[in-house]
Amino acid sequence: MRYRRLDLNLLVALDALLSECSVSRAAERLHLGQSATSSALGRLREHFNDPLLVAVGRRLEPTALGLQLLPKVREALALTREIVDAPVDFDPATCTREFTLVASDYVIGVLMPAVSRELARIAPGVRLSLRDLPAPRDADVVGEALDYRRSDFAVVPERRLNSAYPHVPLISDTLCCVVCAQQPQFAQGLDLAAYGAAEHVVRAFADGRNLALDAEYLQQAGITRQVAVSVESFALIPEFIIGTPRIATVFRRQAERFAQCFDLRILPAPLKFPEAVQVLQWHPYQDRDPAIMWFRSLLLEQAARLGQPVGASPVSACKPA
């Protein structure tokens, strides 16, 4: 469809090109070939009589007009999505929508299996796309997830929330330590001296900039750990604890799940870490979308059913298959 000589489909391409500042990345986002995306850029340049993107060294940067157009294009596309996606009625039993949620593997592992089971029961046509937290371009993981990655929801630590997007607390948890149950030196617990002297297994973020809650708190307290192994997934941590005197600091709900399948002992942390709150965020244009409202309620309901994490567990060995 054309409006004032412009093919309106090109607005989607313009959004991708100005957001990515790369023809190849825009092509991936649009699911088009590079030649088709380059052609779209050429037609946009002709219509606006402006290059829109110019080479600066080895990268592309938006022109002044491009920077002026980007927020307006995003607003127009957001309104278009709101019109297109707005159903007259919403029935979970007949819904065939895909919901995309971005979160850490801690949130995905602790909460989303229960959500998936509930979907299978009441909304079998709904599909879930669960993605890890992206490496943000400007330290804004929420904007990266919701604006650039077009996700429906982002779940982030409270200290990472973006107040420009609607948000609600989803899960709270506490930090504890896990050790191999066969290591006798931890039988009586763990004090700060032993914590500092031991080797640690830690969860490290791929961008190398953001710190996990425990690492950030220890850094502020001036406490240095001896990191023996760093992994990009919480789920890998137990494999590097078993059979060693190493320690890991993890969320208690996660520790309890680890202890069901690994020969681990859960111990109170030797210092008082702050409470960890995970916050659910979504895009303002979807705030009144009935499907989004329903799925948001489902997430909150299942999170509430998790209850509070229980106290330290005794030694728990993985049961044989």
mmCIF file of C-alpha atoms in Angstrom:
data_model
loop_
_atom_site.group_PDB
_atom_site.id
_atom_site.type_symbol
_atom_site.label_atom_id
_atom_site.label_comp_id
_atom_site.label_asym_id
_atom_site.label_seq_id
_atom_site.Cartn_x
_atom_site.Cartn_y
_atom_site.Cartn_z
ATOM 1 C CA MET A 1 0.000 0.000 0.000
ATOM 2 C CA ARG A 2 1.274 3.459 -0.891
ATOM 3 C CA TYR A 3 0.632 6.672 1.010
ATOM 4 C CA ARG A 4 1.875 9.901 -0.552
ATOM 5 C CA ARG A 5 4.066 7.882 -2.930
ATOM 6 C CA LEU A 6 5.698 5.840 -0.134
ATOM 7 C CA ASP A 7 5.220 2.078 0.130
ATOM 8 C CA LEU A 8 4.212 1.777 3.807
ATOM 9 C CA ASN A 9 5.970 -1.596 4.040
ATOM 10 C CA LEU A 10 9.195 0.392 3.821
ATOM 11 C CA LEU A 11 8.512 1.867 7.277
ATOM 12 C CA VAL A 12 9.275 -1.537 8.798
ATOM 13 C CA ALA A 13 12.548 -1.631 6.875
ATOM 14 C CA LEU A 14 13.326 1.968 7.907
ATOM 15 C CA ASP A 15 12.828 1.080 11.581
ATOM 16 C CA ALA A 16 15.151 -1.932 11.281
ATOM 17 C CA LEU A 17 17.827 -0.045 9.339
ATOM 18 C CA LEU A 18 17.909 2.967 11.664
ATOM 19 C CA SER A 19 17.788 0.766 14.784
ATOM 20 C CA GLU A 20 20.525 -1.629 13.681
ATOM 21 C CA CYS A 21 22.705 0.828 11.695
ATOM 22 C CA SER A 22 23.687 -2.204 9.631
ATOM 23 C CA VAL A 23 22.203 -3.570 6.422
ATOM 24 C CA SER A 24 23.159 -7.156 7.298
ATOM 25 C CA ARG A 25 21.648 -7.022 10.828
ATOM 26 C CA ALA A 26 18.550 -5.281 9.500
ATOM 27 C CA ALA A 27 18.208 -8.031 6.881
ATOM 28 C CA GLU A 28 18.329 -10.689 9.630
ATOM 29 C CA ARG A 29 15.709 -8.836 11.631
ATOM 30 C CA LEU A 30 13.449 -8.456 8.594
ATOM 31 C CA HIS A 31 14.058 -12.054 7.416
ATOM 32 C CA LEU A 32 15.155 -10.694 4.037
ATOM 33 C CA GLY A 33 18.282 -11.039 1.952
ATOM 34 C CA GLN A 34 20.896 -8.303 2.038
ATOM 35 C CA SER A 35 20.190 -7.311 -1.551
ATOM 36 C CA ALA A 36 16.473 -6.832 -0.826
ATOM 37 C CA THR A 37 17.304 -4.798 2.287
ATOM 38 C CA SER A 38 19.805 -2.681 0.358
ATOM 39 C CA SER A 39 17.126 -2.104 -2.281
ATOM 40 C CA ALA A 40 14.699 -0.978 0.436
ATOM 41 C CA LEU A 41 17.305 1.456 1.749
ATOM 42 C CA GLY A 42 17.774 2.802 -1.771
ATOM 43 C CA ARG A 43 14.052 3.432 -2.182
ATOM 44 C CA LEU A 44 13.869 5.123 1.220
ATOM 45 C CA ARG A 45 16.811 7.364 0.327
ATOM 46 C CA GLU A 46 15.098 8.318 -2.923
ATOM 47 C CA HIS A 47 11.778 9.109 -1.211
ATOM 48 C CA PHE A 48 13.302 11.222 1.591
ATOM 49 C CA ASN A 49 16.024 12.675 -0.622
ATOM 50 C CA ASP A 50 18.480 11.904 2.169
ATOM 51 C CA PRO A 51 21.103 9.129 2.646
ATOM 52 C CA LEU A 52 19.528 8.249 6.074
ATOM 53 C CA LEU A 53 22.625 6.153 6.913
ATOM 54 C CA VAL A 54 26.158 7.247 6.159
ATOM 55 C CA ALA A 55 29.500 5.477 6.545
ATOM 56 C CA VAL A 56 31.619 6.725 9.451
ATOM 57 C CA GLY A 57 34.832 4.756 9.377
ATOM 58 C CA ARG A 58 33.776 1.092 9.226
ATOM 59 C CA ARG A 59 30.271 1.620 10.600
ATOM 60 C CA LEU A 60 27.017 3.268 9.527
ATOM 61 C CA GLU A 61 25.513 6.172 11.456
ATOM 62 C CA PRO A 62 22.066 7.800 11.018
ATOM 63 C CA THR A 63 21.886 11.225 9.464
ATOM 64 C CA ALA A 64 20.143 14.087 11.259
ATOM 65 C CA LEU A 65 16.940 13.238 9.358
ATOM 66 C CA GLY A 66 17.337 9.560 10.238
ATOM 67 C CA LEU A 67 17.601 10.401 13.945
ATOM 68 C CA GLN A 68 14.530 12.615 13.624
ATOM 69 C CA LEU A 69 12.505 9.911 11.853
ATOM 70 C CA LEU A 70 13.350 6.941 14.103
ATOM 71 C CA PRO A 71 11.129 7.754 17.146
ATOM 72 C CA LYS A 72 8.259 8.752 14.857
ATOM 73 C CA VAL A 73 8.523 5.508 12.872
ATOM 74 C CA ARG A 74 8.603 3.454 16.076
ATOM 75 C CA GLU A 75 5.524 5.260 17.366
ATOM 76 C CA ALA A 76 3.675 4.697 14.082
ATOM 77 C CA LEU A 77 4.547 0.993 14.016
ATOM 78 C CA ALA A 78 3.591 0.574 17.675
ATOM 79 C CA LEU A 79 0.164 2.078 16.984
ATOM 80 C CA THR A 80 -0.210 -0.138 13.909
ATOM 81 C CA ARG A 81 0.602 -3.256 15.976
ATOM 82 C CA GLU A 82 -1.921 -2.192 18.605
ATOM 83 C CA ILE A 83 -4.624 -1.903 15.932
ATOM 84 C CA VAL A 84 -3.718 -5.168 14.200
ATOM 85 C CA ASP A 85 -3.321 -7.218 17.394
ATOM 86 C CA ALA A 86 -6.402 -5.922 19.178
ATOM 87 C CA PRO A 87 -8.946 -8.779 19.194
ATOM 88 C CA VAL A 88 -12.651 -8.256 19.789
ATOM 89 C CA ASP A 89 -12.712 -11.122 22.299
ATOM 90 C CA PHE A 90 -9.937 -13.124 23.933
ATOM 91 C CA ASP A 91 -10.256 -16.801 24.762
ATOM 92 C CA PRO A 92 -7.123 -18.588 26.031
ATOM 93 C CA ALA A 93 -8.499 -21.951 24.904
ATOM 94 C CA THR A 94 -8.510 -20.843 21.243
ATOM 95 C CA CYS A 95 -5.483 -18.528 21.322
ATOM 96 C CA THR A 96 -2.660 -19.475 18.929
ATOM 97 C CA ARG A 97 -0.368 -16.558 19.724
ATOM 98 C CA GLU A 98 3.348 -16.836 20.476
ATOM 99 C CA PHE A 99 4.605 -15.000 23.549
ATOM 100 C CA THR A 100 8.281 -14.071 23.678
ATOM 101 C CA LEU A 101 9.853 -13.611 27.102
ATOM 102 C CA VAL A 102 13.425 -12.535 27.802
ATOM 103 C CA ALA A 103 14.891 -13.497 31.182
ATOM 104 C CA SER A 104 17.877 -15.065 32.884
ATOM 105 C CA ASP A 105 18.113 -18.843 32.925
ATOM 106 C CA TYR A 106 17.395 -18.615 36.684
ATOM 107 C CA VAL A 107 13.928 -17.137 36.033
ATOM 108 C CA ILE A 108 13.305 -19.447 33.094
ATOM 109 C CA GLY A 109 14.302 -22.531 35.098
ATOM 110 C CA VAL A 110 12.439 -21.649 38.298
ATOM 111 C CA LEU A 111 9.211 -20.170 36.937
ATOM 112 C CA MET A 112 8.577 -21.005 33.300
ATOM 113 C CA PRO A 113 8.146 -24.817 33.491
ATOM 114 C CA ALA A 114 5.105 -24.259 35.721
ATOM 115 C CA VAL A 115 3.818 -21.605 33.313
ATOM 116 C CA SER A 116 4.297 -23.996 30.400
ATOM 117 C CA ARG A 117 2.369 -26.752 32.176
ATOM 118 C CA GLU A 118 -0.494 -24.369 32.878
ATOM 119 C CA LEU A 119 -0.533 -23.279 29.231
ATOM 120 C CA ALA A 120 -0.739 -26.903 28.121
ATOM 121 C CA ARG A 121 -3.799 -27.275 30.342
ATOM 122 C CA ILE A 122 -5.769 -24.103 29.575
ATOM 123 C CA ALA A 123 -4.260 -22.672 26.356
ATOM 124 C CA PRO A 124 -2.756 -25.545 24.325
ATOM 125 C CA GLY A 125 -2.436 -23.414 21.177
ATOM 126 C CA VAL A 126 -0.172 -20.840 22.816
ATOM 127 C CA ARG A 127 3.547 -21.036 22.000
ATOM 128 C CA LEU A 128 6.396 -19.833 24.171
ATOM 129 C CA SER A 129 9.701 -18.375 22.986
ATOM 130 C CA LEU A 130 12.109 -18.071 25.929
ATOM 131 C CA ARG A 131 15.324 -16.117 25.357
ATOM 132 C CA ASP A 132 18.321 -15.229 27.486
ATOM 133 C CA LEU A 133 18.950 -11.627 28.510
ATOM 134 C CA PRO A 134 20.659 -9.840 25.592
ATOM 135 C CA ALA A 135 23.905 -7.899 25.840
ATOM 136 C CA PRO A 136 22.622 -4.293 25.826
ATOM 137 C CA ARG A 137 24.075 -1.601 23.588
ATOM 138 C CA ASP A 138 23.624 1.267 26.098
ATOM 139 C CA ALA A 139 23.387 -0.682 29.393
ATOM 140 C CA ASP A 140 19.605 -0.835 28.899
ATOM 141 C CA VAL A 141 18.707 -4.503 28.721
ATOM 142 C CA VAL A 142 14.947 -3.777 28.853
ATOM 143 C CA GLY A 143 14.961 -1.424 25.874
ATOM 144 C CA GLU A 144 17.157 -3.892 24.006
ATOM 145 C CA ALA A 145 14.705 -6.730 24.683
ATOM 146 C CA LEU A 146 11.426 -4.894 24.103
ATOM 147 C CA ASP A 147 12.295 -2.358 21.396
ATOM 148 C CA TYR A 148 15.132 -3.901 19.409
ATOM 149 C CA ARG A 149 14.338 -7.603 19.911
ATOM 150 C CA ARG A 150 10.546 -7.130 19.724
ATOM 151 C CA SER A 151 9.934 -9.313 22.788
ATOM 152 C CA ASP A 152 6.612 -9.226 24.632
ATOM 153 C CA PHE A 153 8.125 -9.338 28.129
ATOM 154 C CA ALA A 154 11.443 -8.853 29.884
ATOM 155 C CA VAL A 155 12.203 -10.074 33.389
ATOM 156 C CA VAL A 156 15.186 -8.298 34.920
ATOM 157 C CA PRO A 157 16.695 -7.717 38.359
ATOM 158 C CA GLU A 158 15.042 -4.746 40.037
ATOM 159 C CA ARG A 159 18.238 -2.713 39.815
ATOM 160 C CA ARG A 160 18.167 -3.085 35.994
ATOM 161 C CA LEU A 161 14.547 -1.997 35.423
ATOM 162 C CA ASN A 162 13.746 0.788 32.968
ATOM 163 C CA SER A 163 11.108 3.109 34.434
ATOM 164 C CA ALA A 164 9.981 4.126 30.925
ATOM 165 C CA TYR A 165 8.229 0.754 30.631
ATOM 166 C CA PRO A 166 5.389 -0.592 32.800
ATOM 167 C CA HIS A 167 6.652 -2.975 35.473
ATOM 168 C CA VAL A 168 5.559 -5.116 38.393
ATOM 169 C CA PRO A 169 7.548 -7.242 40.892
ATOM 170 C CA LEU A 170 7.467 -10.906 39.873
ATOM 171 C CA ILE A 171 9.769 -13.035 42.076
ATOM 172 C CA SER A 172 11.823 -12.372 45.183
ATOM 173 C CA ASP A 173 14.535 -14.708 46.419
ATOM 174 C CA THR A 174 17.562 -14.876 48.691
ATOM 175 C CA LEU A 175 21.139 -15.880 48.005
ATOM 176 C CA CYS A 176 22.750 -18.901 49.627
ATOM 177 C CA CYS A 177 25.757 -21.140 48.982
ATOM 178 C CA VAL A 178 26.039 -24.644 47.582
ATOM 179 C CA VAL A 179 28.964 -27.015 48.153
ATOM 180 C CA CYS A 180 29.669 -30.646 47.396
ATOM 181 C CA ALA A 181 28.055 -32.730 50.152
ATOM 182 C CA GLN A 182 31.092 -35.016 50.302
ATOM 183 C CA GLN A 183 33.467 -32.214 51.357
ATOM 184 C CA PRO A 184 33.900 -32.586 55.159
ATOM 185 C CA GLN A 185 35.250 -29.068 55.730
ATOM 186 C CA PHE A 186 31.760 -27.658 55.122
ATOM 187 C CA ALA A 187 29.917 -30.050 57.469
ATOM 188 C CA GLN A 188 29.636 -27.405 60.198
ATOM 189 C CA GLY A 189 28.693 -24.554 57.893
ATOM 190 C CA LEU A 190 30.551 -21.744 56.202
ATOM 191 C CA ASP A 191 32.108 -18.633 57.721
ATOM 192 C CA LEU A 192 33.400 -15.564 55.913
ATOM 193 C CA ALA A 193 37.049 -16.626 56.204
ATOM 194 C CA ALA A 194 36.364 -19.999 54.559
ATOM 195 C CA TYR A 195 34.215 -18.260 51.938
ATOM 196 C CA GLY A 196 37.077 -15.927 51.047
ATOM 197 C CA ALA A 197 39.704 -18.690 51.026
ATOM 198 C CA ALA A 198 37.748 -21.135 48.846
ATOM 199 C CA GLU A 199 37.617 -21.262 45.050
ATOM 200 C CA HIS A 200 34.315 -20.206 43.522
ATOM 201 C CA VAL A 201 32.169 -21.073 40.530
ATOM 202 C CA VAL A 202 30.326 -17.978 39.297
ATOM 203 C CA ARG A 203 27.766 -17.017 36.703
ATOM 204 C CA ALA A 204 29.321 -14.376 34.403
ATOM 205 C CA PHE A 205 27.398 -12.332 31.838
ATOM 206 C CA ALA A 206 28.438 -12.557 28.210
ATOM 207 C CA ASP A 207 28.970 -8.813 27.761
ATOM 208 C CA GLY A 208 31.523 -8.750 30.574
ATOM 209 C CA ARG A 209 30.066 -5.490 31.917
ATOM 210 C CA ASN A 210 27.001 -6.343 33.999
ATOM 211 C CA LEU A 211 27.645 -8.078 37.300
ATOM 212 C CA ALA A 212 25.464 -10.645 39.013
ATOM 213 C CA LEU A 213 23.912 -9.504 42.296
ATOM 214 C CA ASP A 214 26.422 -11.360 44.478
ATOM 215 C CA ALA A 215 29.418 -10.074 42.480
ATOM 216 C CA GLU A 216 28.136 -6.494 42.572
ATOM 217 C CA TYR A 217 27.527 -6.623 46.335
ATOM 218 C CA LEU A 218 30.929 -8.186 47.062
ATOM 219 C CA GLN A 219 32.653 -5.582 44.908
ATOM 220 C CA GLN A 220 30.928 -2.768 46.816
ATOM 221 C CA ALA A 221 31.897 -4.436 50.127
ATOM 222 C CA GLY A 222 35.522 -4.732 49.010
ATOM 223 C CA ILE A 223 35.486 -8.534 49.206
ATOM 224 C CA THR A 224 37.408 -10.447 46.538
ATOM 225 C CA ARG A 225 36.599 -14.037 45.612
ATOM 226 C CA GLN A 226 38.944 -16.538 44.060
ATOM 227 C CA VAL A 227 37.078 -17.430 40.873
ATOM 228 C CA ALA A 228 38.065 -20.869 39.583
ATOM 229 C CA VAL A 229 35.327 -21.278 36.950
ATOM 230 C CA SER A 230 32.946 -18.800 35.344
ATOM 231 C CA VAL A 231 30.011 -19.982 33.244
ATOM 232 C CA GLU A 232 27.269 -18.178 31.296
ATOM 233 C CA SER A 233 24.463 -20.354 32.662
ATOM 234 C CA PHE A 234 23.342 -20.972 36.230
ATOM 235 C CA ALA A 235 22.377 -24.508 35.202
ATOM 236 C CA LEU A 236 26.041 -25.444 34.614
ATOM 237 C CA ILE A 237 27.201 -24.493 38.102
ATOM 238 C CA PRO A 238 26.554 -27.833 39.893
ATOM 239 C CA GLU A 239 28.718 -29.745 37.405
ATOM 240 C CA PHE A 240 31.738 -27.698 38.509
ATOM 241 C CA ILE A 241 30.985 -28.036 42.239
ATOM 242 C CA ILE A 242 30.581 -31.817 42.496
ATOM 243 C CA GLY A 243 33.771 -33.594 43.558
ATOM 244 C CA THR A 244 35.579 -30.349 44.448
ATOM 245 C CA PRO A 245 35.923 -28.029 47.479
ATOM 246 C CA ARG A 246 34.519 -25.149 45.432
ATOM 247 C CA ILE A 247 31.633 -22.911 46.450
ATOM 248 C CA ALA A 248 28.870 -21.239 44.418
ATOM 249 C CA THR A 249 26.546 -18.445 45.503
ATOM 250 C CA VAL A 250 23.110 -18.953 43.950
ATOM 251 C CA PHE A 251 19.446 -18.189 44.543
ATOM 252 C CA ARG A 252 17.827 -20.458 47.108
ATOM 253 C CA ARG A 253 15.008 -21.704 44.872
ATOM 254 C CA GLN A 254 17.626 -22.659 42.332
ATOM 255 C CA ALA A 255 19.801 -24.312 44.984
ATOM 256 C CA GLU A 256 16.871 -26.464 46.081
ATOM 257 C CA ARG A 257 16.363 -27.672 42.518
ATOM 258 C CA PHE A 258 20.078 -28.375 42.142
ATOM 259 C CA ALA A 259 20.052 -30.408 45.376
ATOM 260 C CA GLN A 260 17.304 -32.654 43.985
ATOM 261 C CA CYS A 261 19.631 -33.908 41.276
ATOM 262 C CA PHE A 262 23.156 -33.403 42.593
ATOM 263 C CA ASP A 263 24.935 -34.434 45.767
ATOM 264 C CA LEU A 264 25.024 -30.910 47.158
ATOM 265 C CA ARG A 265 24.706 -29.269 50.547
ATOM 266 C CA ILE A 266 22.921 -25.917 50.823
ATOM 267 C CA LEU A 267 24.452 -23.509 53.343
ATOM 268 C CA PRO A 268 23.499 -20.011 54.489
ATOM 269 C CA ALA A 269 25.728 -17.345 52.972
ATOM 270 C CA PRO A 270 28.293 -16.053 55.489
ATOM 271 C CA LEU A 271 27.238 -12.446 54.831
ATOM 272 C CA LYS A 272 23.850 -10.824 54.356
ATOM 273 C CA PHE A 273 23.226 -10.298 50.677
ATOM 274 C CA PRO A 274 20.319 -7.999 49.727
ATOM 275 C CA GLU A 275 17.024 -9.562 48.702
ATOM 276 C CA ALA A 276 16.902 -10.323 44.991
ATOM 277 C CA VAL A 277 13.745 -9.051 43.259
ATOM 278 C CA GLN A 278 12.992 -9.876 39.633
ATOM 279 C CA VAL A 279 10.729 -7.396 37.826
ATOM 280 C CA LEU A 280 8.393 -8.070 34.895
ATOM 281 C CA GLN A 281 8.326 -5.363 32.191
ATOM 282 C CA TRP A 282 6.440 -4.954 28.926
ATOM 283 C CA HIS A 283 5.960 -2.305 26.254
ATOM 284 C CA PRO A 284 3.500 0.562 26.952
ATOM 285 C CA TYR A 285 1.722 0.034 23.631
ATOM 286 C CA GLN A 286 0.774 -3.486 24.776
ATOM 287 C CA ASP A 287 -0.497 -2.406 28.172
ATOM 288 C CA ARG A 288 -4.183 -2.912 27.252
ATOM 289 C CA ASP A 289 -3.720 -5.803 24.822
ATOM 290 C CA PRO A 290 -6.108 -8.485 26.187
ATOM 291 C CA ALA A 291 -3.731 -11.356 25.343
ATOM 292 C CA ILE A 292 -0.791 -9.600 26.994
ATOM 293 C CA MET A 293 -2.927 -8.747 30.035
ATOM 294 C CA TRP A 294 -3.980 -12.397 30.357
ATOM 295 C CA PHE A 295 -0.461 -13.773 30.003
ATOM 296 C CA ARG A 296 0.838 -11.183 32.464
ATOM 297 C CA SER A 297 -1.742 -12.352 35.002
ATOM 298 C CA LEU A 298 -0.744 -15.951 34.373
ATOM 299 C CA LEU A 299 2.920 -15.153 35.069
ATOM 300 C CA LEU A 300 2.040 -13.356 38.308
ATOM 301 C CA GLU A 301 -0.263 -16.175 39.404
ATOM 302 C CA GLN A 302 2.371 -18.851 38.827
ATOM 303 C CA ALA A 303 5.040 -16.717 40.511
ATOM 304 C CA ALA A 304 2.811 -16.342 43.571
ATOM 305 C CA ARG A 305 2.421 -20.120 43.720
ATOM 306 C CA LEU A 306 6.170 -20.512 44.078
ATOM 307 C CA GLY A 307 5.809 -19.206 47.621
ATOM 308 C CA GLN A 308 8.758 -18.133 49.716
ATOM 309 C CA PRO A 309 11.987 -20.121 49.401
ATOM 310 C CA VAL A 310 12.268 -22.597 52.244
ATOM 311 C CA GLY A 311 15.139 -22.807 54.722
ATOM 312 C CA ALA A 312 18.460 -24.534 54.202
ATOM 313 C CA SER A 313 18.043 -28.133 53.106
ATOM 314 C CA PRO A 314 19.963 -31.159 54.375
ATOM 315 C CA VAL A 315 22.241 -33.163 52.101
ATOM 316 C CA SER A 316 20.219 -34.312 49.130
ATOM 317 C CA ALA A 317 21.564 -36.788 46.620
ATOM 318 C CA CYS A 318 20.367 -37.221 43.069
ATOM 319 C CA LYS A 319 18.086 -40.190 42.829
ATOM 320 C CA PRO A 320 19.156 -42.886 40.372
ATOM 321 C CA ALA A 321 17.145 -43.150 37.205
#
